[in-house]
Short mmCIF file of N, CA and C in Angstrom, two decimals:
data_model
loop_
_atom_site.label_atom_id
_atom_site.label_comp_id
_atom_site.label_asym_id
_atom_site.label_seq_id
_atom_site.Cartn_x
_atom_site.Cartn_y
_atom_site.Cartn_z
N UNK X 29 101.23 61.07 88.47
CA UNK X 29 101.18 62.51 88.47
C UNK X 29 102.43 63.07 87.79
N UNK X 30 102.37 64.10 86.91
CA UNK X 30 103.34 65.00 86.06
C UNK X 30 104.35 65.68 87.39
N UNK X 31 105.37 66.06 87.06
CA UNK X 31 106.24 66.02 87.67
C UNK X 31 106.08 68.22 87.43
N UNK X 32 106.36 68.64 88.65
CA UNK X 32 105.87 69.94 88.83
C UNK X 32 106.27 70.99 87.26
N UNK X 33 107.74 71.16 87.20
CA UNK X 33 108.08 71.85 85.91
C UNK X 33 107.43 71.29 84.92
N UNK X 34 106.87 69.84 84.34
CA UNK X 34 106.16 69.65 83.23
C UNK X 34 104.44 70.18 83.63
N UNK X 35 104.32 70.24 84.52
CA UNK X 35 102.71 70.64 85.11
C UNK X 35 102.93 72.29 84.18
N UNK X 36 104.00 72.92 85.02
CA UNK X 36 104.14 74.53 84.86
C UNK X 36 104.02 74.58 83.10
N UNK X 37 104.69 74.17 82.53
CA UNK X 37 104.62 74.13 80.98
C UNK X 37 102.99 74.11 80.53
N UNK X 38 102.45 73.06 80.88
CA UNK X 38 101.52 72.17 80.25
C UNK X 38 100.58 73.53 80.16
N UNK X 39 99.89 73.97 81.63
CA UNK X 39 99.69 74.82 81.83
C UNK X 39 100.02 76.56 81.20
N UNK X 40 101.19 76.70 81.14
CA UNK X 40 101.63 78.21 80.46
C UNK X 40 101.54 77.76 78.80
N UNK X 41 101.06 76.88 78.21
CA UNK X 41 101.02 76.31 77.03
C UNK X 41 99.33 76.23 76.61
N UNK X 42 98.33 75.99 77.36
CA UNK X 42 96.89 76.14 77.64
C UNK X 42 96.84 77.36 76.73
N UNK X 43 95.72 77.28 76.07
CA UNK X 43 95.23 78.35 75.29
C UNK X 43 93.92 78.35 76.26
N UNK X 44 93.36 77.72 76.93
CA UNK X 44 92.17 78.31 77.95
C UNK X 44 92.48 78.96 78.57
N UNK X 45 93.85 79.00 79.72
CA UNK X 45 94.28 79.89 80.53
C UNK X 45 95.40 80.89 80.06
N UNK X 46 95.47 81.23 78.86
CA UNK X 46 96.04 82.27 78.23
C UNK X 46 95.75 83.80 78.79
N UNK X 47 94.25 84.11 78.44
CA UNK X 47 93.82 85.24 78.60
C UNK X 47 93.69 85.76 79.90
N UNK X 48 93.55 84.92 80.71
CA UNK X 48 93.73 85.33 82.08
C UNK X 48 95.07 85.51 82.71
N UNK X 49 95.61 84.64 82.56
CA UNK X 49 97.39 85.22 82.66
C UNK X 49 97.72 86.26 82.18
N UNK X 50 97.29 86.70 80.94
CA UNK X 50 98.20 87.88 80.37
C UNK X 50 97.37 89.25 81.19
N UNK X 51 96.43 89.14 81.57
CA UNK X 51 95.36 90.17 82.41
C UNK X 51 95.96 89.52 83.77
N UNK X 52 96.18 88.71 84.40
CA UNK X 52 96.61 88.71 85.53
C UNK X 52 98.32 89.95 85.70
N UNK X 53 99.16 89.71 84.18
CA UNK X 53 100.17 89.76 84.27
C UNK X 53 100.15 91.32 84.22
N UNK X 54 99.76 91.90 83.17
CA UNK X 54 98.94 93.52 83.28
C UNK X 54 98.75 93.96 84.49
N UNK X 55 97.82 93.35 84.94
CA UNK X 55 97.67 94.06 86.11
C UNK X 55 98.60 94.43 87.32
N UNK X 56 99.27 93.16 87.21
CA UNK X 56 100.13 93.01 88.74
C UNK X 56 101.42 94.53 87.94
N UNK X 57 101.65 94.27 86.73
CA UNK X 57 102.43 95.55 86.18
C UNK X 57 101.76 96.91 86.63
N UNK X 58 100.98 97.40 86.37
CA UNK X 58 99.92 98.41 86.13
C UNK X 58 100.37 98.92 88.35
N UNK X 59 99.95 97.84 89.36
CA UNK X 59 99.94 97.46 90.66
C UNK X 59 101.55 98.12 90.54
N UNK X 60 102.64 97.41 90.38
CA UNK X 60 103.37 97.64 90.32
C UNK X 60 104.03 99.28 90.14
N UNK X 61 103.50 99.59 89.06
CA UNK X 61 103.99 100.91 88.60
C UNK X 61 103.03 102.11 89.71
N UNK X 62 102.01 101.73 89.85
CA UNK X 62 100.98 102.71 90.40
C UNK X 62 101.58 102.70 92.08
N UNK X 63 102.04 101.77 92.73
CA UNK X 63 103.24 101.36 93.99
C UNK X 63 103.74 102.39 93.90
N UNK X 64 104.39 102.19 92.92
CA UNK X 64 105.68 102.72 93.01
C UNK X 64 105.20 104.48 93.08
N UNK X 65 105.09 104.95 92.33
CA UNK X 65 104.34 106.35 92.07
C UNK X 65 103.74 106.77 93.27
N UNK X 66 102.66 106.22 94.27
CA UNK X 66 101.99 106.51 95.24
C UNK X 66 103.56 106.20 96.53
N UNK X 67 104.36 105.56 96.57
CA UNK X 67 105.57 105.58 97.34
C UNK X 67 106.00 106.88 96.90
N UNK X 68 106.48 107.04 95.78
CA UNK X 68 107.31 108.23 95.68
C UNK X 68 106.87 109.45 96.17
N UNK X 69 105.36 109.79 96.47
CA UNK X 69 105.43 111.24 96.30
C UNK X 69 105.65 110.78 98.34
N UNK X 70 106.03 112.27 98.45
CA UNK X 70 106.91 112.43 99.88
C UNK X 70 106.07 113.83 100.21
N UNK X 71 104.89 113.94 100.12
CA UNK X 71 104.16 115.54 100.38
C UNK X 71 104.39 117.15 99.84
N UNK X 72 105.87 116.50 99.11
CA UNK X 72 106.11 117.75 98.60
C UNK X 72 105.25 117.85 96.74
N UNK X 73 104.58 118.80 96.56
CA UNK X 73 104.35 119.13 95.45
C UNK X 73 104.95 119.07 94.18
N UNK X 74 104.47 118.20 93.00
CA UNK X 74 105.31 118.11 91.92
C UNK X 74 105.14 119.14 90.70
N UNK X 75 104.05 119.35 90.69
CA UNK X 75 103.35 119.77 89.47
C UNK X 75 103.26 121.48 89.88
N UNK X 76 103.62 122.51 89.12
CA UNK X 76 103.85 123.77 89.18
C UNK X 76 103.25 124.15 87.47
N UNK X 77 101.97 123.65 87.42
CA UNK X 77 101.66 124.47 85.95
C UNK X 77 100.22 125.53 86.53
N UNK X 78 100.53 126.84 87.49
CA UNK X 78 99.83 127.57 87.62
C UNK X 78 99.91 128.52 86.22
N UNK X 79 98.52 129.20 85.68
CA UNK X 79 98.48 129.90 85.12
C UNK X 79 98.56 131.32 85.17
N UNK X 80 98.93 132.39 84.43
CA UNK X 80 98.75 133.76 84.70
C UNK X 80 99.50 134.08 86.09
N UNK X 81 99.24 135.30 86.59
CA UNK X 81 99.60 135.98 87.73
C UNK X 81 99.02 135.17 88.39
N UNK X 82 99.83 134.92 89.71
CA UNK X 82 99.27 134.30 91.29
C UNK X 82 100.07 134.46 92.17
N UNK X 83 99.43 134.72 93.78
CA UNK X 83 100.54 135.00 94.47
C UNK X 83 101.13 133.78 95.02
N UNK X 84 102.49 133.68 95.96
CA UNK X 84 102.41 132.09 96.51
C UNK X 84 101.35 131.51 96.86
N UNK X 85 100.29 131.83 97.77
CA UNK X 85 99.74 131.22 98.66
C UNK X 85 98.40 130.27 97.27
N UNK X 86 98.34 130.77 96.06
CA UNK X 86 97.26 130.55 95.21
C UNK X 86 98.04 129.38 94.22
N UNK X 87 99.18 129.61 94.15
CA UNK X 87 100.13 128.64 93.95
C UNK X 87 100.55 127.27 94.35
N UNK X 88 100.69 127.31 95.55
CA UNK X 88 100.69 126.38 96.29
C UNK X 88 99.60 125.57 96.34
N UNK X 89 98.27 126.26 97.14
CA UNK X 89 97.34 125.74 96.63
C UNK X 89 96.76 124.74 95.60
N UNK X 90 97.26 125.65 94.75
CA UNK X 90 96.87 124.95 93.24
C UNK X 90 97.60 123.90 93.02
N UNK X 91 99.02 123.62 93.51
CA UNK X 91 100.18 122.35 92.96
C UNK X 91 99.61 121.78 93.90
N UNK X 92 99.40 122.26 95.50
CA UNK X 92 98.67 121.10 96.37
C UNK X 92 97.85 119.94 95.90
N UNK X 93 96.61 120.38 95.45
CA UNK X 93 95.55 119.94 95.14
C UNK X 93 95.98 119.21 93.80
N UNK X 94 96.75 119.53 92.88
CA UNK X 94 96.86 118.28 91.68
C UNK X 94 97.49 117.60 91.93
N UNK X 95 98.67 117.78 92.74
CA UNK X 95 99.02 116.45 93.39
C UNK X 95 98.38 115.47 94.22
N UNK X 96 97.53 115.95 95.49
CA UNK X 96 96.61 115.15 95.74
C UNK X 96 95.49 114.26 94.73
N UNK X 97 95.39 115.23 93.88
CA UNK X 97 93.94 114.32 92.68
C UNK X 97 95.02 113.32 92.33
N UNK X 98 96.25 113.65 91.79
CA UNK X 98 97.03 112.73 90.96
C UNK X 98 97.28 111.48 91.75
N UNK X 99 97.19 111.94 93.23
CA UNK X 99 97.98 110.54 94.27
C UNK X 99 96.32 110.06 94.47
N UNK X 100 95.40 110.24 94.64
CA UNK X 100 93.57 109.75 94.35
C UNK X 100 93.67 108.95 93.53
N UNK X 101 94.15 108.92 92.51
CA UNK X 101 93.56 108.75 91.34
C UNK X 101 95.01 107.30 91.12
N UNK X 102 95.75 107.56 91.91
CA UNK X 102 96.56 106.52 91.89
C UNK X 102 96.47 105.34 92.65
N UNK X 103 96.10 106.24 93.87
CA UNK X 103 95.21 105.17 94.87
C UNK X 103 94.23 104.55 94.31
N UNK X 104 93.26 104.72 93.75
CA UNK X 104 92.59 104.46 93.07
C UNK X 104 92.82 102.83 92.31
N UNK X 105 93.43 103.29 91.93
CA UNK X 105 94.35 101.96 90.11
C UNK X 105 94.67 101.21 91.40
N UNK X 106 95.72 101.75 92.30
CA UNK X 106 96.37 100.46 92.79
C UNK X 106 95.21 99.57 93.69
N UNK X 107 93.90 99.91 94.12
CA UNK X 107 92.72 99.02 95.03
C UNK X 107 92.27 98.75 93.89
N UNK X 108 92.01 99.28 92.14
CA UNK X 108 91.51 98.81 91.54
C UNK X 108 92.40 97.11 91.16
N UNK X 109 93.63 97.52 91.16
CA UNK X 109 94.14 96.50 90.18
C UNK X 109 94.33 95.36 91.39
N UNK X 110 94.36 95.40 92.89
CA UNK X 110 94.32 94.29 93.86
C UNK X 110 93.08 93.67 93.60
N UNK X 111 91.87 94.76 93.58
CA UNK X 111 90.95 93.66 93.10
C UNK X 111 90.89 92.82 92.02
N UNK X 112 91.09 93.28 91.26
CA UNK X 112 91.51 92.42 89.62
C UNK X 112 92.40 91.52 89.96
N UNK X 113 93.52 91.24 90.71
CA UNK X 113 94.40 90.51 90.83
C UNK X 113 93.50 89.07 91.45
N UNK X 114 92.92 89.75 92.30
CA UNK X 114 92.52 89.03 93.50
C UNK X 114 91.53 87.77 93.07
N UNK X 115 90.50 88.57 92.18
CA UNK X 115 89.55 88.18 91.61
C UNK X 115 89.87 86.86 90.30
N UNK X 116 91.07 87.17 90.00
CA UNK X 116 91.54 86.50 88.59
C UNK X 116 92.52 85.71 89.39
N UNK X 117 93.13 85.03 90.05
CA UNK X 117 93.73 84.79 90.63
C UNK X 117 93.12 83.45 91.21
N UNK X 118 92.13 83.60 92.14
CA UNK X 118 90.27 82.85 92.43
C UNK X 118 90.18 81.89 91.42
N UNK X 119 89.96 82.66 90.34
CA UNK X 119 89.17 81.85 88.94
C UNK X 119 90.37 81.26 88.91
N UNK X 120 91.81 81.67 88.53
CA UNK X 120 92.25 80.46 87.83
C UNK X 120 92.78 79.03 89.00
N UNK X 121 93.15 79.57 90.28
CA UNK X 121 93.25 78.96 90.75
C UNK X 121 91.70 77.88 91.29
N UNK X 122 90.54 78.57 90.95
CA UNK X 122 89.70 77.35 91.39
C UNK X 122 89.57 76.18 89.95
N UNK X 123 90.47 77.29 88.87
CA UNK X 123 90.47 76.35 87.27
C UNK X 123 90.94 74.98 87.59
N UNK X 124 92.11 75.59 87.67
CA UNK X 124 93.10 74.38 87.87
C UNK X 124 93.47 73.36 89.04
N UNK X 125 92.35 73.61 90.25
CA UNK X 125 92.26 72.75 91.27
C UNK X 125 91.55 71.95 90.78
N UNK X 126 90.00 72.06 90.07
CA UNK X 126 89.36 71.47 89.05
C UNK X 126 90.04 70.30 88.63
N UNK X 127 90.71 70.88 86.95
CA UNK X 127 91.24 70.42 86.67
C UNK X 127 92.39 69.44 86.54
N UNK X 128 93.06 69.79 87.39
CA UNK X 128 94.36 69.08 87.89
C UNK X 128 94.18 68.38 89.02
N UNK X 129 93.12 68.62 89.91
CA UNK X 129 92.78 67.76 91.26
C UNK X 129 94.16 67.31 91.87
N UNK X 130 94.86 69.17 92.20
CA UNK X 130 95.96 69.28 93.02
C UNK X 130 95.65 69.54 94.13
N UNK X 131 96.12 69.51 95.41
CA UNK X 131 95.94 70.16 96.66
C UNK X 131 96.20 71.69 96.72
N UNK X 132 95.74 72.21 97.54
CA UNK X 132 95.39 73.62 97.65
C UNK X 132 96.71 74.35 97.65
N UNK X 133 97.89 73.45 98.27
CA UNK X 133 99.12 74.50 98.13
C UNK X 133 99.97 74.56 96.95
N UNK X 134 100.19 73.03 95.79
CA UNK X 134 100.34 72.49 94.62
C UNK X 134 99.63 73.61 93.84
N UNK X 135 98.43 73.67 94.06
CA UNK X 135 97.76 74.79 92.87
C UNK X 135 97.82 76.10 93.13
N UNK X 136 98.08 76.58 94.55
CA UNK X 136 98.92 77.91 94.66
C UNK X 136 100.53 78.08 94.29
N UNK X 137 100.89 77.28 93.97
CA UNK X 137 102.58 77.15 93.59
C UNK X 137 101.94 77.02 92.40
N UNK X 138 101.47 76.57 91.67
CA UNK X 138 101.27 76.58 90.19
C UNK X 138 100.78 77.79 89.66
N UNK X 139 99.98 78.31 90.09
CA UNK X 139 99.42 79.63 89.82
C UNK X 139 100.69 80.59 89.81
N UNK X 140 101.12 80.72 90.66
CA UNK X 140 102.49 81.80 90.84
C UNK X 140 103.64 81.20 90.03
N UNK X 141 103.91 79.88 89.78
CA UNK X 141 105.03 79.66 89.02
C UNK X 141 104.02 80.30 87.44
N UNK X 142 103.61 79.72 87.00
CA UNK X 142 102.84 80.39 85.50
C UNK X 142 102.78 82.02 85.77
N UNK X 143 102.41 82.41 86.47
CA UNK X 143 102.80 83.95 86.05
C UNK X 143 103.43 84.70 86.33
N UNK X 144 104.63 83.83 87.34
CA UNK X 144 106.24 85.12 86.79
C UNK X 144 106.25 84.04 85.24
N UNK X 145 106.02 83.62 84.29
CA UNK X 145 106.62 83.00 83.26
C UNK X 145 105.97 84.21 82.47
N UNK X 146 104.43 84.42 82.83
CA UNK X 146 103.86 85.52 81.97
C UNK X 146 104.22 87.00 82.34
N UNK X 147 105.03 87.19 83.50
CA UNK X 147 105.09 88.48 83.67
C UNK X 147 106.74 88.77 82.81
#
């Protein structure tokens, strides 16, 4: 048996498991950034592009509500991109159990060493 760091190579060197790494690696970015964004907002309103005359209360309102769509819509990406993670993650790890006829924790350490290399 290859000795773990030459496994990790052999592997991040694969042109079969290319495309899924770099979409694994996307995503967990994408996860990442969309985190972060849905942490930051703190209930207070960001967005103040009311139009024309309004009084506070139509104001508020209005920044209310696009901030909520904006934090939706963030929520959103970030359950989208766990599933994508989740899902791609599956495949390559049932790839390379396959393939490599490693044990289940060997091919979860392999999976995660290859894509901090791709992230």
């Amino acid at each position: 048996m290859k000795p773990f760091d030459e496994l990790v190579e052999e592997v991040y060197s694969n042109v079969s498991f290319r495309g899924e790494f770099t979409a694994l690696a996307r995503l967990r970015a994408t996860l990442d950034r969309n985190t972060q964004l849905v942490s930051a907002h703190d209930g207070e309103p960001t967005d103040s592009t009311a139009p024309g005359f309004m009084d506070y209360y139509e104001i508020r309102e209005a920044v209310v509500r696009a901030t909520t769509l904006k934090m939706l819509t963030e929520l959103q990406t970030v359950k989208t991109c766990k599933r994508g993670i989740s899902l791609l993650f599956s495949s390559i790890y049932r790839g390379l159990l396959a393939q490599y006829h490693l044990d289940a924790e060997e091919t979860r350490r392999l999976v995660m060493a290859v894509a901090a290399r791709y992230a």
